[in-house]
Amino acid sequence: KRSFSNVSAEHLEELEIALLSADVGPKTTERLLEEVKTKWKLSPDERLSILLKNSITSLLPPSFNVIDRFLQGKWVILVIGVNGSGKTTTIGKLGKILRDRGKSVIFVAGDTFRAAAIEQLEIWGERVGIPVIKHREGADPGAVAFDGLKSAKARGIDIVIVDTAGRLHTKYNLMEELKKVKRVIEREREDYQLYTLLVIDATTGQNAINQARMFNESLNIDGIAITKLDGTAKGGVIISIASELKIPVVLVGVGEGVEDMQGFNSKEFVDALFW
Amino acid sequence: VLTQKIQNIFDRIKRRGKLSEADIQEVLREIRITLLEADVNYKVVKDFLEKVKEKALQESVLKSISPSEQILKIIYEELTSMLGGEVKTDKGLPSVIMLIGLQGSGKTTTAGKLAVYYRKRQGRPLLVACDTRRPAAIQQLEVIGNSINVPVYKENTDPISIAVNAVKFAKEKVYMPVILDTSGRLHIDEDLMDELRKTYESVKPQEVFLVVDAMTGQDAVNIGESFAKVVPLTGIILTKMDGDARGGSALSMRAVTGVPIVFIGVGEKFDAIEPFYPDRIASRILG
Ligand SMILES: Nc1nc2c(ncn2[C@@H]2O[C@H](COP(=O)(O)OP(=O)(O)OP(=O)(O)O)[C@@H](O)[C@H]2O)c(=O)[nH]1
Ligand SMILES: Nc1nc2c(ncn2[C@@H]2O[C@H](COP(=O)(O)OP(=O)(O)OP(=O)(O)O)[C@@H](O)[C@H]2O)c(=O)[nH]1
Ligand SMILES: [Mg+2]
Ligand SMILES: [Mg+2]
């Protein structure tokens, strides 16, 4: 008679290593493996890896195509996240996708702090044929957001994508600044819907959970874009984020080029954890 | 917090009486979770636990009247020594520094910080814009150079030629250190890793600093190993330590490359750089 211990101890260890090295984190890993052991007792002919993949998938929110959502009605997409996560690049890529689908788009250069942040977004704007609303470096980001919306409403622009300065979620003043930018957008958006997109670097470890928690607490995150998945990091933290905060991953960055963005596909993501 | 968890385990043990190997295992399990949550690589955690177990099973600990204190001391000391022991003393002015690392890790900002740091130590730094790829990368370095009053060398050619010409220019005009800011790159991008190796060979920088984001997870081992294979690293700079990332990647990097952590970045301004103190990071990793 097959007992769990002689069939699977080694296999379970392999699965544990796969999860840990994918940044799933020790507590979520343990929970998942316990669940797999329980399920296996009820269906001992099922392969462990299949049971595990199903357990992970059930923690992730149901997949949907966020691009299709943006094609309906008018949107302001507020892009936030810690320093260097890939916000500005993601905005360039997202703008191109929406413009290719026939929408009119503008970029708002809301990073008025970092050296050449506005210039960087302007180059992306030129690359993808999208105008950029900007002020000078050092301007108040709320004022730029205000102008961006004013311009969008005047011109009947479908989608406004607002870039913001990178900031660590632990910095009170910077989080307050971001809340103020969101308040300005909420006040001025009229019939534009607002989508708050958190950008997370796939190489980030357990700190990504703190990032998601704190940004969510301050701003209510609608979705996550995970970038740099073209590297060797697997982005496993999003499983804990999904299970704790119920925030879906909607976009995936897979490179530095304008075409290097995909919608999040949970099956592909889960399969890739075990390569 | 690990100290509290270990204290609780030992309080329970005290009530039972003697300390056993099974008790040590329970303590090791708590340490393991703590280190994994702090982003120390699971292989590095395994090696670390074996070292701790070996020391913890010695008679002096098992028979001690305060075993929890003994164990905590072993953990803290082992961690501190793995992170690099005592603080590295100032090596003087390097002639050429090359900054390398993954996309967004903080290289360009760190270049500015190092320029200010070495100027305070009688240097005459030159920033070199070797990132010809990222949109407005050269402008970014120029704006930085302007704000800290440090000249920036730029040229409309390939990154390797820029580095070679900049070093030649620096020799003529007596600039030191020359700080080469390179493009962010993936350690699995063969062309870019090849470019890195060729840049190193052409310029032979005295210092090659791998710039790593403190919030890096398990991938730190892959990153460290891959970069170390391509160029001889002389130091690691851990950025964004002003956040709440525990910094376990520091231990992973150090364990797998043997390279010392030389600086930490603690903010976005150009004075936000500090020397690396292993004992402080050890406390931070232990939570
Ligand atoms: N390989 C790879 N690199 C990426 C990806 N997304 C962004 N990058 C790179 O990551 C670096 C940082 O990207 P940015 O768009 O400047 O990041 P950011 O969040 O706007 O940075 P700050 O505004 O400084 O906070 C750049 O070198 C980008 O080219 C991705 O999906 N894959
Ligand atoms: N809070 C904080 N932010 C930092 C630190 N170092 C860099 N940054 C920020 O991190 C972001 C990325 O920094 P960059 O210097 O552009 O990173 P990079 O490695 O040159 O990026 P690429 O050239 O695209 O690979 C910027 O927003 C910086 O201001 C630090 O120590 N603390
Ligand atoms: Mg940006
Ligand atoms: Mg750079």
XYZ file of C-alpha atoms and ligand atoms in Angstrom:
628
model
C 0.000 0.000 0.000
C 1.466 3.409 -0.922
C 2.069 5.579 2.095
C 2.600 9.270 1.700
C 6.015 9.168 3.297
C 7.629 6.594 1.033
C 6.161 7.871 -2.205
C 6.558 11.529 -1.813
C 8.947 12.827 0.834
C 11.625 13.446 -1.757
C 9.168 14.763 -4.298
C 7.676 17.069 -1.688
C 11.114 18.435 -0.930
C 11.639 19.163 -4.621
C 8.354 21.033 -4.717
C 9.292 22.946 -1.567
C 12.580 24.028 -3.125
C 10.786 25.137 -6.288
C 8.346 27.255 -4.279
C 10.950 28.785 -1.958
C 13.332 29.665 -4.766
C 10.409 31.263 -6.626
C 9.961 33.701 -3.680
C 6.679 32.129 -2.577
C 7.890 32.604 1.023
C 8.168 30.023 3.830
C 4.705 30.394 5.387
C 2.741 30.326 2.131
C 4.929 27.425 0.958
C 4.169 25.474 4.098
C 0.432 26.161 3.800
C 0.404 25.019 0.192
C 2.342 21.819 0.905
C 0.086 20.962 3.874
C -2.925 21.420 1.625
C -1.345 19.144 -0.990
C -0.686 16.427 1.610
C -4.328 16.587 2.750
C -5.676 16.470 -0.805
C -3.331 13.613 -1.713
C -4.759 11.418 1.066
C -8.171 11.831 -0.555
C -6.906 11.197 -4.082
C -3.631 9.231 -3.898
C -3.490 8.635 -7.637
C -3.266 12.326 -8.400
C 0.222 13.686 -9.097
C 1.563 15.937 -6.348
C 2.632 18.662 -8.747
C -0.860 18.814 -10.262
C -2.440 19.092 -6.801
C 0.017 21.842 -5.940
C -0.608 23.804 -9.132
C -4.349 23.612 -8.482
C -3.886 24.845 -4.912
C -1.840 27.801 -6.116
C -4.281 28.637 -8.899
C -7.175 28.633 -6.442
C -5.370 31.340 -4.437
C -5.141 33.619 -7.462
C -8.108 35.811 -8.442
C -9.901 34.678 -11.627
C -8.094 35.806 -14.775
C -9.533 38.560 -16.888
C -8.187 40.748 -19.668
C -7.548 44.203 -18.249
C -6.915 45.628 -21.722
C -10.484 44.744 -22.762
C -11.686 46.588 -19.691
C -9.707 49.721 -20.642
C -11.241 49.635 -24.117
C -14.686 50.323 -22.601
C -15.331 53.923 -21.596
C -12.709 56.412 -20.457
C -9.926 55.741 -17.961
C -7.309 57.383 -15.819
C -4.610 54.849 -14.965
C -2.477 55.910 -11.993
C 0.845 54.049 -11.998
C 2.660 53.726 -8.672
C 5.354 51.660 -7.025
C 8.753 51.673 -5.399
C 11.871 53.131 -7.004
C 13.129 51.417 -10.140
C 10.270 48.882 -10.331
C 9.551 49.674 -14.003
C 6.655 52.165 -13.893
C 7.751 54.528 -16.670
C 8.651 51.682 -19.028
C 5.351 49.914 -18.284
C 3.464 53.114 -19.118
C 5.186 53.309 -22.513
C 4.267 49.712 -23.311
C 0.682 50.015 -22.041
C 0.129 53.223 -23.988
C 1.198 51.518 -27.201
C -1.140 48.544 -26.666
C -4.129 50.844 -26.078
C -3.268 53.130 -28.955
C -2.924 50.123 -31.284
C -6.443 49.126 -30.229
C -7.733 52.475 -31.470
C -7.842 54.506 -28.258
C -6.581 58.060 -27.859
C -4.054 58.169 -25.042
C -2.014 60.801 -23.216
C 0.801 60.393 -20.716
C 1.076 62.633 -17.668
C 4.632 63.235 -16.429
C 3.822 63.029 -12.733
C 7.412 62.275 -11.668
C 8.621 65.800 -11.056
C 11.383 64.707 -8.719
C 13.881 62.306 -10.261
C 16.608 63.459 -12.661
C 15.425 63.308 -16.294
C 12.225 61.439 -15.373
C 10.165 63.753 -17.571
C 12.609 63.365 -20.477
C 12.465 59.582 -20.129
C 8.653 59.593 -20.411
C 8.832 62.053 -23.321
C 11.070 59.675 -25.244
C 8.555 56.898 -24.671
C 5.807 59.252 -25.813
C 7.698 59.937 -29.041
C 8.332 56.208 -29.574
C 4.668 55.307 -29.387
C 3.090 58.507 -30.745
C 1.498 59.607 -27.479
C 1.537 63.220 -26.266
C 2.962 63.959 -22.820
C 1.522 66.554 -20.444
C 4.323 67.909 -18.289
C 5.418 70.736 -16.062
C 8.973 71.501 -15.015
C 11.104 69.342 -12.725
C 10.158 70.248 -9.150
C 6.533 71.085 -9.961
C 3.753 69.816 -7.729
C 2.657 66.383 -9.018
C -0.969 67.131 -8.065
C -0.848 70.187 -10.332
C 0.484 68.120 -13.244
C -2.256 65.539 -12.703
C -4.824 68.332 -12.655
C -3.502 69.694 -15.950
C -3.398 66.238 -17.451
C -7.052 65.661 -16.697
C -8.048 69.146 -17.800
C -6.336 68.543 -21.137
C -7.844 65.064 -21.530
C -11.369 66.301 -20.886
C -10.921 69.226 -23.273
C -9.636 66.995 -26.068
C -11.924 64.032 -25.407
C -8.973 61.701 -24.788
C -9.990 58.113 -23.928
C -7.134 57.149 -21.630
C -4.864 59.170 -19.346
C -1.872 57.323 -17.917
C -0.245 59.100 -14.982
C 3.404 58.394 -14.139
C 4.538 59.008 -10.576
C 7.917 59.173 -8.855
C 9.200 55.950 -7.365
C 8.874 55.922 -3.593
C 9.409 53.511 -0.734
C 6.126 52.606 0.977
C 7.733 53.358 4.339
C 8.117 57.071 3.603
C 5.162 58.855 5.180
C 5.513 62.175 3.334
C 5.888 60.506 -0.045
C 2.831 58.319 0.544
C 0.875 61.411 1.593
C 1.990 63.129 -1.612
C 0.677 60.185 -3.605
C -2.654 60.229 -1.766
C -2.961 63.881 -2.664
C -2.351 63.128 -6.358
C -5.088 60.496 -6.207
C -7.472 62.942 -4.496
C -6.879 65.481 -7.266
C -7.650 62.811 -9.879
C -10.760 61.666 -8.023
C -11.995 65.234 -7.810
C -11.349 66.094 -11.462
C -12.066 62.860 -13.291
C -15.781 63.357 -14.074
C -16.824 60.379 -16.217
C -13.323 58.864 -16.347
C -12.947 55.677 -14.305
C -9.805 55.432 -12.189
C -7.535 52.390 -12.143
C -4.686 52.330 -9.644
C -1.900 50.083 -10.907
C 0.922 48.974 -8.600
C 4.163 48.033 -10.378
C 6.283 45.354 -8.712
C 9.690 44.080 -9.816
C 9.696 40.262 -10.145
C 13.127 40.049 -8.494
C 11.678 41.455 -5.255
C 11.483 39.097 -2.311
C 9.070 39.109 0.629
C 9.245 42.900 0.848
C 6.801 42.987 -2.091
C 4.078 41.939 0.346
C 4.800 44.993 2.519
C 4.784 47.143 -0.588
C 1.410 45.808 -1.675
C -0.051 46.165 1.832
C 1.104 49.728 2.375
C 0.289 51.016 -1.099
C -3.087 49.306 -0.852
C -3.792 50.820 2.549
C -3.019 54.317 1.292
C -4.479 54.136 -2.185
C -6.593 51.023 -2.832
C -4.807 49.095 -5.552
C -6.911 47.770 -8.419
C -4.244 45.654 -10.077
C -0.579 44.775 -10.205
C 1.891 44.821 -13.066
C 4.829 42.529 -12.434
C 7.939 43.501 -14.399
C 11.269 41.891 -15.342
C 9.809 38.387 -15.570
C 12.205 37.908 -18.487
C 14.924 37.394 -15.878
C 15.299 34.290 -13.697
C 13.091 35.500 -10.849
C 9.635 33.932 -10.762
C 7.638 36.553 -8.868
C 6.175 34.021 -6.421
C 5.360 36.787 -3.910
C 2.231 37.582 -5.880
C 0.680 34.381 -4.532
C 0.870 35.697 -0.958
C -0.295 39.110 -2.145
C -3.272 37.534 -3.922
C -4.214 35.347 -0.991
C -3.920 38.103 1.626
C -5.079 41.185 -0.263
C -7.074 39.702 -3.142
C -5.358 42.023 -5.633
C -5.034 40.565 -9.150
C -1.922 40.657 -11.311
C -3.070 42.029 -14.658
C 0.062 42.801 -16.660
C 3.479 41.231 -17.021
C 6.654 42.965 -18.219
C 9.013 40.692 -20.132
C 11.656 43.034 -21.433
C 12.761 46.609 -22.050
C 11.236 46.987 -25.497
C 7.901 48.514 -26.403
C 6.409 45.124 -27.356
C 7.527 43.412 -24.144
C 4.294 43.323 -22.235
C 1.651 40.628 -21.869
C -1.575 40.117 -20.008
C -1.224 37.980 -16.888
C -1.998 34.327 -17.565
C -2.284 32.407 -14.299
C -1.767 28.976 -15.885
C 1.497 30.061 -17.556
C 2.622 31.775 -14.385
C 1.982 28.711 -12.218
C 3.612 26.329 -14.726
C 6.700 28.548 -14.870
C 7.168 28.272 -11.092
C 8.259 24.681 -11.600
C 10.655 24.991 -14.526
C 10.670 38.548 16.441
C 13.249 35.770 16.501
C 14.671 36.552 19.955
C 11.175 36.298 21.452
C 10.363 33.060 19.615
C 13.590 31.445 20.786
C 12.991 32.689 24.331
C 9.508 31.111 24.275
C 10.903 27.781 23.101
C 13.461 27.768 25.883
C 10.906 28.755 28.522
C 8.903 25.686 27.569
C 12.067 23.569 27.624
C 13.059 24.854 31.069
C 9.766 23.559 32.449
C 10.543 20.126 31.031
C 14.134 20.158 32.302
C 17.102 19.138 30.164
C 17.811 20.515 26.710
C 17.842 17.917 23.906
C 18.793 17.723 20.259
C 15.081 17.831 19.389
C 14.822 21.173 21.158
C 17.702 22.481 19.079
C 15.831 21.319 15.973
C 12.804 23.348 16.988
C 14.967 26.425 17.424
C 16.605 25.816 14.051
C 13.171 25.647 12.472
C 12.299 29.095 13.824
C 15.586 30.505 12.577
C 14.935 28.991 9.178
C 11.570 30.693 8.820
C 13.007 33.997 9.993
C 15.855 33.887 7.487
C 13.639 32.809 4.573
C 11.210 35.611 5.356
C 14.204 37.951 5.340
C 14.991 36.783 1.780
C 18.109 34.784 2.566
C 18.476 32.161 -0.183
C 17.218 28.730 0.921
C 20.583 27.035 0.138
C 22.455 29.669 2.150
C 19.933 29.167 4.979
C 20.611 25.412 4.938
C 24.398 25.942 5.211
C 23.926 28.557 7.913
C 21.707 26.260 9.995
C 24.256 23.445 9.787
C 26.944 25.759 11.136
C 24.655 26.938 13.937
C 23.561 23.385 14.794
C 27.166 22.240 15.054
C 27.975 25.014 17.517
C 24.680 24.684 19.397
C 25.162 20.970 20.058
C 28.372 21.568 21.926
C 28.307 20.632 25.611
C 28.779 24.236 26.723
C 25.436 25.204 25.202
C 23.425 22.102 26.117
C 24.519 22.293 29.756
C 24.393 26.083 30.007
C 22.034 27.750 32.463
C 20.963 30.215 29.755
C 20.918 28.226 26.510
C 18.649 30.662 24.687
C 21.154 33.463 25.202
C 23.936 31.139 24.040
C 22.059 30.153 20.905
C 21.118 33.726 20.047
C 24.732 34.719 20.493
C 25.840 31.904 18.160
C 23.280 32.945 15.520
C 24.182 36.618 15.678
C 27.933 35.998 15.590
C 27.716 33.480 12.773
C 25.568 35.843 10.730
C 27.866 38.798 11.356
C 30.947 36.810 10.412
C 29.294 35.475 7.229
C 28.426 39.045 6.282
C 32.043 40.061 6.421
C 33.279 40.348 9.947
C 34.765 43.729 10.794
C 34.236 46.908 8.833
C 36.529 47.350 5.861
C 38.905 50.284 6.238
C 39.236 52.985 3.608
C 41.297 51.806 0.649
C 42.139 55.252 -0.707
C 41.166 56.638 -4.130
C 40.498 54.106 -6.880
C 41.444 55.199 -10.401
C 38.448 53.619 -12.161
C 35.193 52.265 -10.711
C 32.694 50.322 -12.814
C 29.077 50.060 -11.595
C 27.107 47.083 -12.863
C 23.851 45.345 -12.043
C 20.280 44.542 -12.936
C 17.809 47.067 -14.329
C 16.622 49.637 -11.812
C 18.948 48.562 -8.994
C 20.215 52.115 -8.434
C 23.495 52.328 -10.394
C 23.091 55.812 -11.871
C 22.031 57.324 -8.554
C 24.865 55.467 -6.797
C 27.339 56.862 -9.337
C 26.395 60.356 -8.165
C 26.725 59.320 -4.520
C 30.176 57.823 -5.083
C 31.311 60.983 -6.858
C 30.343 63.049 -3.795
C 31.851 60.456 -1.432
C 35.247 60.433 -3.156
C 35.337 64.175 -3.657
C 35.041 64.544 0.110
C 38.160 62.371 0.253
C 40.247 64.667 -1.967
C 39.167 63.008 -5.215
C 38.426 64.760 -8.504
C 35.712 62.449 -9.821
C 34.516 62.064 -13.396
C 31.137 60.511 -14.143
C 30.938 58.511 -17.362
C 27.672 57.839 -19.173
C 28.111 54.320 -20.569
C 24.354 53.579 -20.722
C 23.506 54.237 -24.359
C 20.288 52.260 -24.218
C 17.856 53.476 -21.607
C 15.776 56.477 -22.685
C 17.301 59.660 -21.219
C 19.964 57.720 -19.265
C 22.691 60.104 -20.368
C 20.511 63.099 -19.498
C 19.822 61.551 -16.107
C 23.550 61.375 -15.360
C 24.058 64.902 -16.704
C 21.338 66.325 -14.474
C 22.944 64.497 -11.547
C 26.429 65.729 -12.458
C 25.098 69.250 -12.696
C 23.382 69.095 -9.310
C 26.552 67.905 -7.537
C 28.973 69.884 -9.684
C 30.795 66.869 -11.112
C 31.661 66.692 -14.827
C 30.045 64.015 -16.963
C 31.838 62.377 -19.887
C 29.542 61.374 -22.732
C 30.118 60.475 -26.352
C 28.026 59.325 -29.274
C 29.526 55.863 -29.672
C 29.317 52.362 -28.168
C 29.624 51.743 -24.407
C 33.062 50.101 -24.600
C 34.577 52.967 -26.605
C 32.999 55.492 -24.241
C 34.685 53.761 -21.294
C 38.068 53.541 -23.021
C 37.988 57.162 -24.206
C 36.765 58.427 -20.840
C 39.636 56.744 -19.017
C 42.097 58.243 -21.524
C 40.503 61.667 -21.067
C 40.663 61.310 -17.279
C 44.372 60.486 -17.419
C 45.056 63.597 -19.483
C 42.953 65.896 -17.337
C 43.808 64.176 -14.028
C 40.378 62.978 -12.870
C 40.152 60.311 -10.203
C 38.097 58.227 -9.664
C 36.495 57.678 -13.053
C 33.029 56.320 -12.304
C 31.542 54.256 -15.150
C 27.746 54.038 -15.042
C 26.633 51.090 -17.195
C 23.250 49.926 -18.537
C 21.099 47.756 -16.374
C 21.267 44.233 -17.770
C 19.962 40.745 -17.106
C 22.595 38.240 -15.980
C 21.124 35.840 -18.584
C 21.510 38.262 -21.485
C 24.554 36.796 -23.234
C 25.234 39.792 -25.476
C 25.097 42.292 -22.653
C 27.162 40.108 -20.327
C 29.674 39.794 -23.141
C 29.722 43.589 -23.506
C 30.374 43.801 -19.781
C 33.306 41.434 -19.969
C 34.768 43.331 -22.942
C 34.372 46.644 -21.137
C 36.226 45.222 -18.171
C 39.014 43.827 -20.347
C 39.451 47.122 -22.223
C 39.565 49.337 -19.149
C 40.610 47.096 -16.237
C 38.767 49.098 -13.560
C 40.253 48.837 -10.104
C 36.848 48.498 -8.534
C 33.884 46.613 -9.986
C 30.853 47.177 -7.776
C 27.735 45.081 -8.253
C 24.785 47.321 -7.369
C 21.949 45.288 -5.862
C 18.528 46.331 -4.624
C 18.195 45.419 -0.925
C 14.714 44.007 -1.585
C 16.042 41.338 -3.985
C 14.692 37.894 -3.176
C 15.953 34.358 -3.784
C 17.293 35.364 -7.206
C 20.213 37.118 -5.472
C 22.221 33.901 -5.713
C 21.742 33.619 -9.488
C 22.538 37.282 -9.961
C 25.679 37.224 -7.822
C 27.034 34.029 -9.356
C 26.382 35.115 -12.935
C 27.973 38.537 -12.647
C 30.935 37.131 -10.703
C 31.576 34.634 -13.516
C 31.868 37.381 -16.120
C 33.911 40.040 -14.295
C 35.944 39.984 -11.083
C 33.728 41.775 -8.566
C 35.488 43.804 -5.879
C 32.425 44.932 -3.979
C 28.664 44.859 -3.607
C 26.568 47.954 -2.998
C 23.174 47.329 -1.442
C 20.717 50.112 -2.342
C 17.354 51.241 -0.945
C 18.291 50.197 2.580
C 16.215 53.165 3.782
C 13.148 50.974 3.228
C 12.029 48.009 5.334
C 13.530 45.242 3.200
C 15.293 42.909 5.631
C 18.258 42.561 3.286
C 18.779 38.791 3.345
C 20.017 39.063 -0.233
C 23.165 40.633 1.261
C 23.954 37.382 3.028
C 23.164 35.322 -0.073
C 25.347 37.471 -2.298
C 28.233 37.474 0.130
C 27.988 33.731 0.746
C 27.914 32.824 -2.929
C 30.466 35.309 -4.329
C 32.738 35.860 -1.329
C 32.730 39.525 -2.296
C 32.467 42.131 0.501
C 29.570 44.519 0.766
C 31.233 47.920 0.606
C 28.451 50.483 0.804
C 24.739 50.760 1.387
C 22.437 53.271 -0.278
C 20.044 54.914 2.159
C 18.064 57.388 0.077
C 17.718 59.212 -3.209
C 19.931 62.206 -2.373
C 23.622 62.184 -3.194
C 24.846 62.123 0.379
C 22.701 59.019 1.090
C 25.475 56.443 1.116
C 27.066 54.750 4.124
C 29.728 52.147 4.784
C 28.436 48.651 5.401
C 28.317 47.460 9.019
C 27.848 43.659 9.151
C 26.484 43.639 12.699
C 23.747 46.139 11.838
C 22.619 44.112 8.849
C 22.758 40.929 10.942
C 20.289 42.468 13.416
C 18.093 43.629 10.578
C 18.018 40.203 8.922
C 17.110 38.584 12.242
C 14.234 41.031 12.572
N 14.393 43.279 -18.393
C 13.404 44.115 -18.102
N 13.705 45.376 -17.742
C 12.676 46.214 -17.465
C 11.323 45.806 -17.511
N 10.557 46.884 -17.171
C 11.396 47.900 -16.925
N 12.687 47.510 -17.119
C 13.906 48.285 -16.938
O 14.001 48.618 -15.569
C 14.666 49.878 -15.431
C 13.791 50.796 -14.598
O 12.621 51.093 -15.354
P 11.812 52.444 -15.136
O 10.654 52.382 -16.055
O 12.714 53.616 -15.214
O 11.358 52.241 -13.634
P 10.595 53.270 -12.738
O 9.742 52.503 -11.799
O 9.861 54.274 -13.569
O 11.790 53.953 -11.942
P 11.709 55.272 -11.030
O 10.834 56.253 -11.748
O 13.117 55.712 -10.913
O 11.136 54.833 -9.733
C 14.918 50.370 -16.838
O 16.242 50.024 -17.192
C 13.934 49.590 -17.675
O 14.347 49.418 -19.005
C 11.028 44.439 -17.884
O 9.886 43.973 -17.947
N 12.112 43.655 -18.168
N 14.974 55.259 -1.576
C 16.058 55.008 -2.330
N 15.951 55.102 -3.656
C 17.060 54.867 -4.395
C 18.302 54.481 -3.826
N 19.184 54.316 -4.846
C 18.521 54.577 -5.988
N 17.231 54.909 -5.721
C 16.149 55.222 -6.653
O 15.920 54.040 -7.410
C 15.459 54.400 -8.717
C 16.354 53.735 -9.745
O 17.630 54.335 -9.651
P 18.614 54.427 -10.915
O 19.852 55.051 -10.415
O 17.929 55.037 -12.083
O 18.829 52.871 -11.198
P 19.715 52.210 -12.334
O 20.322 50.980 -11.783
O 20.688 53.186 -12.890
O 18.625 51.833 -13.411
P 18.919 51.315 -14.890
O 19.965 52.210 -15.454
O 17.627 51.426 -15.584
O 19.362 49.910 -14.748
C 15.480 55.924 -8.767
O 14.162 56.357 -8.467
C 16.422 56.300 -7.655
O 16.177 57.588 -7.123
C 18.389 54.372 -2.384
O 19.405 54.033 -1.784
N 17.232 54.636 -1.693
Mg 9.914 56.333 -13.559
Mg 20.967 53.813 -14.815
